[in-house]
Amino acid sequence: MSKTTVIGGKASEDLARKLARKLKAGFVSSEVRVFPDGESKITISNVPKKGRIIVVNSIYPPVDTNLVQTLALISKARQFSSSVTVVIPYLGYARQDREFLPGEVVTLSVIAKLFKAAGASKVIVVDIHSSMGMRHFQIPIKNVSAVPELVSYFKKMRLANPLVVSPDLGGAKRAEEFARFYGTDYIALKKRRDRRNGKVEIITTDLDNVRGRDLVLVDDMISTGGSIVKATEFLKRQKCGKVFVACTHALLIDCADKKIRRAGVSQIVSANTIPGSTSSVDVSGILAKAVLNA
Ligand code: R5P
């Protein structure tokens, strides 16, 4: 029987090891040396056995560096196998899935082409920002939802009459899925983002059904924390109970976690697609299932 080998990129080493254990696959780590000019020199620690290769690496900040390292690992893997599945737990650039303002480059479509050119046969991502983004890939791509795993975490906590809230209408489907697994109801706020400076505001005016209830704000990602801060400030004004945040990808740029806690959030819970202080939810189990079915 041919063997599966997981190659772990530096950005996702722990998750890659967990995935290899779940798949009972071999594991090959990678070493990165960054040259003084910023170039990455990547070396894999062993030669993978004959068979399928799974390359695991997230594309979180430094996004361009992690992207290049991922492409380099894919191309190295392709030297040993014609079956290279690429697991990208967090796909940076996924928000650049369309031309919002005239002249903008749809960079996700460029990256999708680069994956194929480097030698990827299949791609697996976790909670991609939009299904539209998946259309840019010319090789099979599968999106895995971390929502059931996030819900399992919340089920172990004691919340008072919980209500699931999406900070924007775009996340309503995710909030609906979360609420369904959780066994409660959900609402979605209306948010406006200035496309030029990135600033957000909540344009929902008032709400009655949050009074006294503990809330779980559900989002695919937290970057600057602006969306969560604005949503929390608004919800607190509506006299809700405690506010918790469940998100898949916690980038937490510029101490966003501190700003979010200052706005009144009791706890942020995220997945280990991006390792960090809030990433208590492990997605290696759902990734293993996705790899086996891919
Ligand atoms: C937007 O549509 C996304 O789902 C997130 O709400 C957004 O990207 C989070 O960014 P930030 O934390 O900077 O508001």
PDB file of C-alpha atoms and ligand atoms in Angstrom:
ATOM      1  CA  MET A   1       0.000   0.000   0.000  1.00  0.00           C
ATOM      2  CA  SER A   2       1.402   3.405  -0.874  1.00  0.00           C
ATOM      3  CA  LYS A   3       2.135   5.682   2.025  1.00  0.00           C
ATOM      4  CA  THR A   4       0.916   9.178   2.812  1.00  0.00           C
ATOM      5  CA  THR A   5       3.431  11.778   3.987  1.00  0.00           C
ATOM      6  CA  VAL A   6       2.532  15.091   5.567  1.00  0.00           C
ATOM      7  CA  ILE A   7       5.009  17.917   4.995  1.00  0.00           C
ATOM      8  CA  GLY A   8       4.563  20.582   7.666  1.00  0.00           C
ATOM      9  CA  GLY A   9       5.312  24.180   6.788  1.00  0.00           C
ATOM     10  CA  LYS A  10       6.687  26.401   9.550  1.00  0.00           C
ATOM     11  CA  ALA A  11       3.422  28.394   9.797  1.00  0.00           C
ATOM     12  CA  SER A  12       1.410  25.257  10.649  1.00  0.00           C
ATOM     13  CA  GLU A  13       3.889  22.787  12.114  1.00  0.00           C
ATOM     14  CA  ASP A  14       1.842  21.791  15.154  1.00  0.00           C
ATOM     15  CA  LEU A  15      -1.386  21.338  13.176  1.00  0.00           C
ATOM     16  CA  ALA A  16       0.490  19.389  10.474  1.00  0.00           C
ATOM     17  CA  ARG A  17       1.914  16.994  13.107  1.00  0.00           C
ATOM     18  CA  LYS A  18      -1.572  16.478  14.566  1.00  0.00           C
ATOM     19  CA  LEU A  19      -2.956  15.804  11.090  1.00  0.00           C
ATOM     20  CA  ALA A  20      -0.183  13.292  10.341  1.00  0.00           C
ATOM     21  CA  ARG A  21      -0.981  11.448  13.609  1.00  0.00           C
ATOM     22  CA  LYS A  22      -4.701  11.317  12.753  1.00  0.00           C
ATOM     23  CA  LEU A  23      -3.935  10.004   9.264  1.00  0.00           C
ATOM     24  CA  LYS A  24      -1.266   7.597  10.574  1.00  0.00           C
ATOM     25  CA  ALA A  25       0.944   9.194   7.940  1.00  0.00           C
ATOM     26  CA  GLY A  26       4.662   9.920   7.876  1.00  0.00           C
ATOM     27  CA  PHE A  27       5.739  13.420   8.865  1.00  0.00           C
ATOM     28  CA  VAL A  28       8.429  15.558   7.308  1.00  0.00           C
ATOM     29  CA  SER A  29       9.197  18.904   8.895  1.00  0.00           C
ATOM     30  CA  SER A  30      10.709  21.898   7.178  1.00  0.00           C
ATOM     31  CA  GLU A  31      13.332  24.401   8.207  1.00  0.00           C
ATOM     32  CA  VAL A  32      13.377  28.016   7.120  1.00  0.00           C
ATOM     33  CA  ARG A  33      16.321  30.340   7.068  1.00  0.00           C
ATOM     34  CA  VAL A  34      15.469  33.940   6.257  1.00  0.00           C
ATOM     35  CA  PHE A  35      18.275  35.747   4.450  1.00  0.00           C
ATOM     36  CA  PRO A  36      19.125  39.316   5.488  1.00  0.00           C
ATOM     37  CA  ASP A  37      17.270  40.605   2.414  1.00  0.00           C
ATOM     38  CA  GLY A  38      14.069  38.798   3.463  1.00  0.00           C
ATOM     39  CA  GLU A  39      14.289  35.774   1.142  1.00  0.00           C
ATOM     40  CA  SER A  40      13.209  32.426   2.637  1.00  0.00           C
ATOM     41  CA  LYS A  41      15.500  29.430   2.206  1.00  0.00           C
ATOM     42  CA  ILE A  42      13.442  26.295   2.854  1.00  0.00           C
ATOM     43  CA  THR A  43      14.747  22.795   3.456  1.00  0.00           C
ATOM     44  CA  ILE A  44      12.676  19.686   4.138  1.00  0.00           C
ATOM     45  CA  SER A  45      14.102  17.438   6.845  1.00  0.00           C
ATOM     46  CA  ASN A  46      13.684  14.069   5.059  1.00  0.00           C
ATOM     47  CA  VAL A  47      12.837  12.525   1.730  1.00  0.00           C
ATOM     48  CA  PRO A  48       9.107  11.633   1.703  1.00  0.00           C
ATOM     49  CA  LYS A  49       8.220   7.954   1.090  1.00  0.00           C
ATOM     50  CA  LYS A  50       6.670   7.040  -2.262  1.00  0.00           C
ATOM     51  CA  GLY A  51       2.972   7.924  -2.312  1.00  0.00           C
ATOM     52  CA  ARG A  52       0.624  10.790  -1.671  1.00  0.00           C
ATOM     53  CA  ILE A  53       1.951  13.998  -0.114  1.00  0.00           C
ATOM     54  CA  ILE A  54      -0.045  16.465   1.954  1.00  0.00           C
ATOM     55  CA  VAL A  55       1.565  19.900   2.317  1.00  0.00           C
ATOM     56  CA  VAL A  56       0.171  21.885   5.278  1.00  0.00           C
ATOM     57  CA  ASN A  57       0.866  25.590   5.664  1.00  0.00           C
ATOM     58  CA  SER A  58      -1.264  28.575   6.630  1.00  0.00           C
ATOM     59  CA  ILE A  59      -0.975  31.909   4.872  1.00  0.00           C
ATOM     60  CA  TYR A  60      -1.234  34.352   7.769  1.00  0.00           C
ATOM     61  CA  PRO A  61       1.117  37.315   8.379  1.00  0.00           C
ATOM     62  CA  PRO A  62       3.743  37.714   7.102  1.00  0.00           C
ATOM     63  CA  VAL A  63       1.326  36.736   4.344  1.00  0.00           C
ATOM     64  CA  ASP A  64       3.620  37.066   1.314  1.00  0.00           C
ATOM     65  CA  THR A  65       6.455  35.209   3.059  1.00  0.00           C
ATOM     66  CA  ASN A  66       4.173  32.348   4.093  1.00  0.00           C
ATOM     67  CA  LEU A  67       2.690  32.246   0.601  1.00  0.00           C
ATOM     68  CA  VAL A  68       6.106  31.891  -1.033  1.00  0.00           C
ATOM     69  CA  GLN A  69       7.127  29.237   1.523  1.00  0.00           C
ATOM     70  CA  THR A  70       3.932  27.295   0.782  1.00  0.00           C
ATOM     71  CA  LEU A  71       4.551  27.453  -2.973  1.00  0.00           C
ATOM     72  CA  ALA A  72       8.145  26.332  -2.453  1.00  0.00           C
ATOM     73  CA  LEU A  73       7.012  23.329  -0.392  1.00  0.00           C
ATOM     74  CA  ILE A  74       4.399  22.385  -2.999  1.00  0.00           C
ATOM     75  CA  SER A  75       7.017  22.439  -5.731  1.00  0.00           C
ATOM     76  CA  LYS A  76       9.422  20.353  -3.606  1.00  0.00           C
ATOM     77  CA  ALA A  77       6.643  17.835  -2.871  1.00  0.00           C
ATOM     78  CA  ARG A  78       5.873  17.582  -6.591  1.00  0.00           C
ATOM     79  CA  GLN A  79       9.395  16.260  -7.185  1.00  0.00           C
ATOM     80  CA  PHE A  80       8.498  13.171  -5.143  1.00  0.00           C
ATOM     81  CA  SER A  81       4.824  12.614  -5.971  1.00  0.00           C
ATOM     82  CA  SER A  82       2.233  13.311  -8.635  1.00  0.00           C
ATOM     83  CA  SER A  83      -0.421  13.539  -5.894  1.00  0.00           C
ATOM     84  CA  VAL A  84       0.104  16.686  -3.842  1.00  0.00           C
ATOM     85  CA  THR A  85      -2.816  17.812  -1.700  1.00  0.00           C
ATOM     86  CA  VAL A  86      -2.305  21.245  -0.227  1.00  0.00           C
ATOM     87  CA  VAL A  87      -4.003  22.019   3.091  1.00  0.00           C
ATOM     88  CA  ILE A  88      -4.177  25.767   3.669  1.00  0.00           C
ATOM     89  CA  PRO A  89      -5.798  26.161   7.107  1.00  0.00           C
ATOM     90  CA  TYR A  90      -6.017  29.941   6.675  1.00  0.00           C
ATOM     91  CA  LEU A  91      -5.955  31.235   3.130  1.00  0.00           C
ATOM     92  CA  GLY A  92      -4.611  34.776   3.150  1.00  0.00           C
ATOM     93  CA  TYR A  93      -5.833  36.883   0.194  1.00  0.00           C
ATOM     94  CA  ALA A  94      -9.209  35.114   0.261  1.00  0.00           C
ATOM     95  CA  ARG A  95     -10.933  38.483   0.819  1.00  0.00           C
ATOM     96  CA  GLN A  96      -9.533  39.697  -2.510  1.00  0.00           C
ATOM     97  CA  ASP A  97     -11.960  37.532  -4.426  1.00  0.00           C
ATOM     98  CA  ARG A  98     -13.510  40.216  -6.672  1.00  0.00           C
ATOM     99  CA  GLU A  99     -12.949  43.697  -8.062  1.00  0.00           C
ATOM    100  CA  PHE A 100     -14.644  45.919  -5.478  1.00  0.00           C
ATOM    101  CA  LEU A 101     -13.303  49.191  -6.910  1.00  0.00           C
ATOM    102  CA  PRO A 102     -12.346  49.717 -10.557  1.00  0.00           C
ATOM    103  CA  GLY A 103      -8.725  48.845 -11.258  1.00  0.00           C
ATOM    104  CA  GLU A 104      -8.251  46.535  -8.270  1.00  0.00           C
ATOM    105  CA  VAL A 105      -6.355  43.301  -8.926  1.00  0.00           C
ATOM    106  CA  VAL A 106      -8.228  40.137  -7.895  1.00  0.00           C
ATOM    107  CA  THR A 107      -5.115  38.735  -6.259  1.00  0.00           C
ATOM    108  CA  LEU A 108      -6.786  35.516  -5.100  1.00  0.00           C
ATOM    109  CA  SER A 109      -7.139  34.475  -8.729  1.00  0.00           C
ATOM    110  CA  VAL A 110      -3.371  34.989  -9.239  1.00  0.00           C
ATOM    111  CA  ILE A 111      -2.618  32.865  -6.162  1.00  0.00           C
ATOM    112  CA  ALA A 112      -4.978  30.114  -7.312  1.00  0.00           C
ATOM    113  CA  LYS A 113      -2.992  29.892 -10.567  1.00  0.00           C
ATOM    114  CA  LEU A 114       0.298  29.815  -8.636  1.00  0.00           C
ATOM    115  CA  PHE A 115      -0.822  26.795  -6.564  1.00  0.00           C
ATOM    116  CA  LYS A 116      -1.537  24.860  -9.738  1.00  0.00           C
ATOM    117  CA  ALA A 117       1.683  25.984 -11.421  1.00  0.00           C
ATOM    118  CA  ALA A 118       3.745  24.937  -8.389  1.00  0.00           C
ATOM    119  CA  GLY A 119       2.342  21.402  -8.625  1.00  0.00           C
ATOM    120  CA  ALA A 120      -0.708  21.147  -6.355  1.00  0.00           C
ATOM    121  CA  SER A 121      -3.281  18.558  -7.396  1.00  0.00           C
ATOM    122  CA  LYS A 122      -5.947  19.464  -4.816  1.00  0.00           C
ATOM    123  CA  VAL A 123      -6.499  22.192  -2.255  1.00  0.00           C
ATOM    124  CA  ILE A 124      -8.277  21.989   1.107  1.00  0.00           C
ATOM    125  CA  VAL A 125      -9.067  25.200   2.999  1.00  0.00           C
ATOM    126  CA  VAL A 126     -10.899  25.930   6.239  1.00  0.00           C
ATOM    127  CA  ASP A 127     -13.749  28.444   6.283  1.00  0.00           C
ATOM    128  CA  ILE A 128     -12.738  30.342   3.189  1.00  0.00           C
ATOM    129  CA  HIS A 129     -13.991  33.925   3.300  1.00  0.00           C
ATOM    130  CA  SER A 130     -16.462  33.416   0.436  1.00  0.00           C
ATOM    131  CA  SER A 131     -17.564  30.599  -1.837  1.00  0.00           C
ATOM    132  CA  MET A 132     -16.904  32.993  -4.724  1.00  0.00           C
ATOM    133  CA  GLY A 133     -13.188  32.755  -3.938  1.00  0.00           C
ATOM    134  CA  MET A 134     -13.242  29.028  -4.695  1.00  0.00           C
ATOM    135  CA  ARG A 135     -14.218  29.716  -8.318  1.00  0.00           C
ATOM    136  CA  HIS A 136     -10.741  31.069  -9.047  1.00  0.00           C
ATOM    137  CA  PHE A 137      -9.119  27.642  -8.590  1.00  0.00           C
ATOM    138  CA  GLN A 138      -8.629  25.471 -11.650  1.00  0.00           C
ATOM    139  CA  ILE A 139      -7.864  22.377  -9.538  1.00  0.00           C
ATOM    140  CA  PRO A 140     -10.311  20.683  -7.121  1.00  0.00           C
ATOM    141  CA  ILE A 141     -10.777  22.728  -3.954  1.00  0.00           C
ATOM    142  CA  LYS A 142     -12.685  21.747  -0.838  1.00  0.00           C
ATOM    143  CA  ASN A 143     -13.784  24.074   1.946  1.00  0.00           C
ATOM    144  CA  VAL A 144     -14.091  22.569   5.432  1.00  0.00           C
ATOM    145  CA  SER A 145     -16.245  24.220   8.078  1.00  0.00           C
ATOM    146  CA  ALA A 146     -14.788  24.619  11.570  1.00  0.00           C
ATOM    147  CA  VAL A 147     -18.193  25.635  12.910  1.00  0.00           C
ATOM    148  CA  PRO A 148     -19.115  22.204  14.414  1.00  0.00           C
ATOM    149  CA  GLU A 149     -15.775  22.167  16.302  1.00  0.00           C
ATOM    150  CA  LEU A 150     -16.278  25.724  17.576  1.00  0.00           C
ATOM    151  CA  VAL A 151     -19.810  24.829  18.703  1.00  0.00           C
ATOM    152  CA  SER A 152     -18.504  21.756  20.608  1.00  0.00           C
ATOM    153  CA  TYR A 153     -16.266  24.118  22.563  1.00  0.00           C
ATOM    154  CA  PHE A 154     -19.146  26.455  23.400  1.00  0.00           C
ATOM    155  CA  LYS A 155     -21.389  23.563  24.399  1.00  0.00           C
ATOM    156  CA  LYS A 156     -19.031  22.915  27.325  1.00  0.00           C
ATOM    157  CA  MET A 157     -19.531  26.496  28.569  1.00  0.00           C
ATOM    158  CA  ARG A 158     -22.495  27.782  30.522  1.00  0.00           C
ATOM    159  CA  LEU A 159     -24.140  30.695  28.725  1.00  0.00           C
ATOM    160  CA  ALA A 160     -27.408  32.365  29.757  1.00  0.00           C
ATOM    161  CA  ASN A 161     -30.090  31.908  27.070  1.00  0.00           C
ATOM    162  CA  PRO A 162     -27.463  32.207  24.293  1.00  0.00           C
ATOM    163  CA  LEU A 163     -28.114  33.954  21.005  1.00  0.00           C
ATOM    164  CA  VAL A 164     -25.789  33.698  18.012  1.00  0.00           C
ATOM    165  CA  VAL A 165     -25.009  36.981  16.250  1.00  0.00           C
ATOM    166  CA  SER A 166     -23.267  37.648  12.947  1.00  0.00           C
ATOM    167  CA  PRO A 167     -21.638  41.092  12.823  1.00  0.00           C
ATOM    168  CA  ASP A 168     -22.737  41.453   9.190  1.00  0.00           C
ATOM    169  CA  LEU A 169     -25.276  40.104   6.723  1.00  0.00           C
ATOM    170  CA  GLY A 170     -22.521  38.339   4.754  1.00  0.00           C
ATOM    171  CA  GLY A 171     -21.945  36.058   7.760  1.00  0.00           C
ATOM    172  CA  ALA A 172     -25.634  35.201   8.286  1.00  0.00           C
ATOM    173  CA  LYS A 173     -25.274  31.697   6.794  1.00  0.00           C
ATOM    174  CA  ARG A 174     -22.354  30.936   9.134  1.00  0.00           C
ATOM    175  CA  ALA A 175     -24.324  32.209  12.140  1.00  0.00           C
ATOM    176  CA  GLU A 176     -27.298  30.103  11.060  1.00  0.00           C
ATOM    177  CA  GLU A 177     -25.075  26.986  10.868  1.00  0.00           C
ATOM    178  CA  PHE A 178     -23.566  27.775  14.301  1.00  0.00           C
ATOM    179  CA  ALA A 179     -27.017  28.292  15.848  1.00  0.00           C
ATOM    180  CA  ARG A 180     -28.335  25.054  14.322  1.00  0.00           C
ATOM    181  CA  PHE A 181     -25.497  22.957  15.822  1.00  0.00           C
ATOM    182  CA  TYR A 182     -25.755  24.875  19.084  1.00  0.00           C
ATOM    183  CA  GLY A 183     -29.533  24.463  19.261  1.00  0.00           C
ATOM    184  CA  THR A 184     -30.472  28.122  19.513  1.00  0.00           C
ATOM    185  CA  ASP A 185     -31.480  31.094  17.359  1.00  0.00           C
ATOM    186  CA  TYR A 186     -29.449  33.720  15.513  1.00  0.00           C
ATOM    187  CA  ILE A 187     -29.552  37.237  14.135  1.00  0.00           C
ATOM    188  CA  ALA A 188     -27.320  39.174  11.718  1.00  0.00           C
ATOM    189  CA  LEU A 189     -26.421  42.830  12.115  1.00  0.00           C
ATOM    190  CA  LYS A 190     -26.020  45.244   9.229  1.00  0.00           C
ATOM    191  CA  LYS A 191     -22.477  46.546   8.864  1.00  0.00           C
ATOM    192  CA  ARG A 192     -20.993  49.054   6.436  1.00  0.00           C
ATOM    193  CA  ARG A 193     -17.289  49.119   5.563  1.00  0.00           C
ATOM    194  CA  ASP A 194     -15.643  52.049   3.846  1.00  0.00           C
ATOM    195  CA  ARG A 195     -13.845  50.343   0.967  1.00  0.00           C
ATOM    196  CA  ARG A 196     -11.138  53.028   0.902  1.00  0.00           C
ATOM    197  CA  ASN A 197     -10.057  53.269   4.548  1.00  0.00           C
ATOM    198  CA  GLY A 198     -11.425  49.926   5.843  1.00  0.00           C
ATOM    199  CA  LYS A 199     -13.390  51.547   8.724  1.00  0.00           C
ATOM    200  CA  VAL A 200     -16.606  49.806   9.764  1.00  0.00           C
ATOM    201  CA  GLU A 201     -19.874  50.956  11.297  1.00  0.00           C
ATOM    202  CA  ILE A 202     -22.941  49.038  12.424  1.00  0.00           C
ATOM    203  CA  ILE A 203     -26.026  50.405  10.721  1.00  0.00           C
ATOM    204  CA  THR A 204     -28.611  48.275  12.527  1.00  0.00           C
ATOM    205  CA  THR A 205     -30.355  50.837  14.740  1.00  0.00           C
ATOM    206  CA  ASP A 206     -31.914  48.930  17.634  1.00  0.00           C
ATOM    207  CA  LEU A 207     -32.717  45.397  18.708  1.00  0.00           C
ATOM    208  CA  ASP A 208     -35.057  44.055  21.310  1.00  0.00           C
ATOM    209  CA  ASN A 209     -34.241  40.366  21.413  1.00  0.00           C
ATOM    210  CA  VAL A 210     -30.703  40.601  22.823  1.00  0.00           C
ATOM    211  CA  ARG A 211     -31.645  42.154  26.193  1.00  0.00           C
ATOM    212  CA  GLY A 212     -30.244  40.050  29.043  1.00  0.00           C
ATOM    213  CA  ARG A 213     -29.043  37.252  26.747  1.00  0.00           C
ATOM    214  CA  ASP A 214     -25.460  36.018  26.468  1.00  0.00           C
ATOM    215  CA  LEU A 215     -24.290  36.437  22.885  1.00  0.00           C
ATOM    216  CA  VAL A 216     -21.886  34.512  20.685  1.00  0.00           C
ATOM    217  CA  LEU A 217     -20.563  36.746  17.919  1.00  0.00           C
ATOM    218  CA  VAL A 218     -19.598  34.428  15.071  1.00  0.00           C
ATOM    219  CA  ASP A 219     -17.237  35.460  12.258  1.00  0.00           C
ATOM    220  CA  ASP A 220     -14.886  33.730   9.835  1.00  0.00           C
ATOM    221  CA  MET A 221     -11.963  35.908  10.872  1.00  0.00           C
ATOM    222  CA  ILE A 222     -10.793  38.728  13.079  1.00  0.00           C
ATOM    223  CA  SER A 223      -8.195  40.961  11.514  1.00  0.00           C
ATOM    224  CA  THR A 224      -8.022  44.434  13.097  1.00  0.00           C
ATOM    225  CA  GLY A 225     -10.965  43.613  15.356  1.00  0.00           C
ATOM    226  CA  GLY A 226     -12.905  46.619  14.006  1.00  0.00           C
ATOM    227  CA  SER A 227     -16.003  44.579  13.103  1.00  0.00           C
ATOM    228  CA  ILE A 228     -16.158  42.807  16.467  1.00  0.00           C
ATOM    229  CA  VAL A 229     -15.468  45.991  18.476  1.00  0.00           C
ATOM    230  CA  LYS A 230     -18.229  47.943  16.684  1.00  0.00           C
ATOM    231  CA  ALA A 231     -20.685  45.037  16.982  1.00  0.00           C
ATOM    232  CA  THR A 232     -19.914  44.564  20.702  1.00  0.00           C
ATOM    233  CA  GLU A 233     -20.260  48.258  21.512  1.00  0.00           C
ATOM    234  CA  PHE A 234     -23.616  48.295  19.722  1.00  0.00           C
ATOM    235  CA  LEU A 235     -24.848  45.081  21.414  1.00  0.00           C
ATOM    236  CA  LYS A 236     -23.786  46.293  24.871  1.00  0.00           C
ATOM    237  CA  ARG A 237     -25.864  49.448  24.292  1.00  0.00           C
ATOM    238  CA  GLN A 238     -28.837  47.130  23.672  1.00  0.00           C
ATOM    239  CA  LYS A 239     -28.331  45.770  27.231  1.00  0.00           C
ATOM    240  CA  CYS A 240     -27.264  42.252  26.272  1.00  0.00           C
ATOM    241  CA  GLY A 241     -25.622  39.869  28.753  1.00  0.00           C
ATOM    242  CA  LYS A 242     -22.040  38.658  28.241  1.00  0.00           C
ATOM    243  CA  VAL A 243     -20.497  38.723  24.765  1.00  0.00           C
ATOM    244  CA  PHE A 244     -18.293  35.863  23.519  1.00  0.00           C
ATOM    245  CA  VAL A 245     -16.564  35.631  20.154  1.00  0.00           C
ATOM    246  CA  ALA A 246     -16.239  32.473  18.080  1.00  0.00           C
ATOM    247  CA  CYS A 247     -14.132  32.816  14.970  1.00  0.00           C
ATOM    248  CA  THR A 248     -12.144  30.429  12.835  1.00  0.00           C
ATOM    249  CA  HIS A 249      -9.154  32.593  11.991  1.00  0.00           C
ATOM    250  CA  ALA A 250      -7.865  34.970  14.681  1.00  0.00           C
ATOM    251  CA  LEU A 251      -5.262  37.172  13.019  1.00  0.00           C
ATOM    252  CA  LEU A 252      -5.540  39.743  15.828  1.00  0.00           C
ATOM    253  CA  ILE A 253      -3.489  42.434  14.113  1.00  0.00           C
ATOM    254  CA  ASP A 254      -2.043  45.218  16.316  1.00  0.00           C
ATOM    255  CA  CYS A 255      -3.282  43.805  19.656  1.00  0.00           C
ATOM    256  CA  ALA A 256      -6.846  43.480  18.337  1.00  0.00           C
ATOM    257  CA  ASP A 257      -7.585  41.055  21.208  1.00  0.00           C
ATOM    258  CA  LYS A 258      -6.954  43.826  23.764  1.00  0.00           C
ATOM    259  CA  LYS A 259      -9.263  46.226  21.887  1.00  0.00           C
ATOM    260  CA  ILE A 260     -11.943  43.531  21.706  1.00  0.00           C
ATOM    261  CA  ARG A 261     -11.726  42.777  25.433  1.00  0.00           C
ATOM    262  CA  ARG A 262     -11.800  46.501  26.203  1.00  0.00           C
ATOM    263  CA  ALA A 263     -15.038  46.744  24.188  1.00  0.00           C
ATOM    264  CA  GLY A 264     -16.579  44.217  26.596  1.00  0.00           C
ATOM    265  CA  VAL A 265     -15.966  40.760  25.113  1.00  0.00           C
ATOM    266  CA  SER A 266     -15.531  38.100  27.832  1.00  0.00           C
ATOM    267  CA  GLN A 267     -13.659  35.533  25.725  1.00  0.00           C
ATOM    268  CA  ILE A 268     -12.405  35.017  22.174  1.00  0.00           C
ATOM    269  CA  VAL A 269     -12.352  31.422  20.939  1.00  0.00           C
ATOM    270  CA  SER A 270     -10.657  30.579  17.642  1.00  0.00           C
ATOM    271  CA  ALA A 271      -9.322  27.584  15.722  1.00  0.00           C
ATOM    272  CA  ASN A 272      -5.699  26.518  15.343  1.00  0.00           C
ATOM    273  CA  THR A 273      -5.716  27.468  11.657  1.00  0.00           C
ATOM    274  CA  ILE A 274      -3.695  30.387  13.062  1.00  0.00           C
ATOM    275  CA  PRO A 275      -1.796  29.412  16.214  1.00  0.00           C
ATOM    276  CA  GLY A 276      -2.082  31.907  19.058  1.00  0.00           C
ATOM    277  CA  SER A 277      -3.391  32.712  22.522  1.00  0.00           C
ATOM    278  CA  THR A 278      -7.055  32.208  21.530  1.00  0.00           C
ATOM    279  CA  SER A 279      -6.706  29.140  19.286  1.00  0.00           C
ATOM    280  CA  SER A 280      -8.204  26.479  21.577  1.00  0.00           C
ATOM    281  CA  VAL A 281     -10.176  24.633  18.894  1.00  0.00           C
ATOM    282  CA  ASP A 282      -8.283  21.941  16.993  1.00  0.00           C
ATOM    283  CA  VAL A 283      -9.267  21.383  13.351  1.00  0.00           C
ATOM    284  CA  SER A 284      -6.943  18.417  12.667  1.00  0.00           C
ATOM    285  CA  GLY A 285      -9.864  15.968  12.992  1.00  0.00           C
ATOM    286  CA  ILE A 286     -12.032  17.649  10.365  1.00  0.00           C
ATOM    287  CA  LEU A 287      -8.998  18.117   8.112  1.00  0.00           C
ATOM    288  CA  ALA A 288      -8.162  14.405   8.384  1.00  0.00           C
ATOM    289  CA  LYS A 289     -11.722  13.529   7.297  1.00  0.00           C
ATOM    290  CA  ALA A 290     -11.481  15.977   4.410  1.00  0.00           C
ATOM    291  CA  VAL A 291      -8.142  14.522   3.278  1.00  0.00           C
ATOM    292  CA  LEU A 292      -9.489  10.967   3.405  1.00  0.00           C
ATOM    293  CA  ASN A 293     -12.525  11.954   1.319  1.00  0.00           C
ATOM    294  CA  ALA A 294     -10.623  14.173  -1.116  1.00  0.00           C
TER     295      ALA A 294
HETATM  296  C1  R5P B   1     -15.665  40.524   6.663  1.00  0.00           C
HETATM  297  O1  R5P B   1     -16.543  40.405   5.835  1.00  0.00           O
HETATM  298  C2  R5P B   1     -15.122  39.383   7.463  1.00  0.00           C
HETATM  299  O2  R5P B   1     -16.063  38.365   7.623  1.00  0.00           O
HETATM  300  C3  R5P B   1     -14.646  39.858   8.824  1.00  0.00           C
HETATM  301  O3  R5P B   1     -15.752  40.370   9.534  1.00  0.00           O
HETATM  302  C4  R5P B   1     -13.622  40.929   8.667  1.00  0.00           C
HETATM  303  O4  R5P B   1     -12.692  40.600   7.682  1.00  0.00           O
HETATM  304  C5  R5P B   1     -12.900  41.166   9.968  1.00  0.00           C
HETATM  305  O5  R5P B   1     -11.967  42.201   9.794  1.00  0.00           O
HETATM  306  P1  R5P B   1     -11.703  43.222  10.974  1.00  0.00           P
HETATM  307  O6  R5P B   1     -11.394  42.419  12.200  1.00  0.00           O
HETATM  308  O7  R5P B   1     -10.532  44.033  10.494  1.00  0.00           O
HETATM  309  O8  R5P B   1     -12.947  44.054  11.118  1.00  0.00           O
END
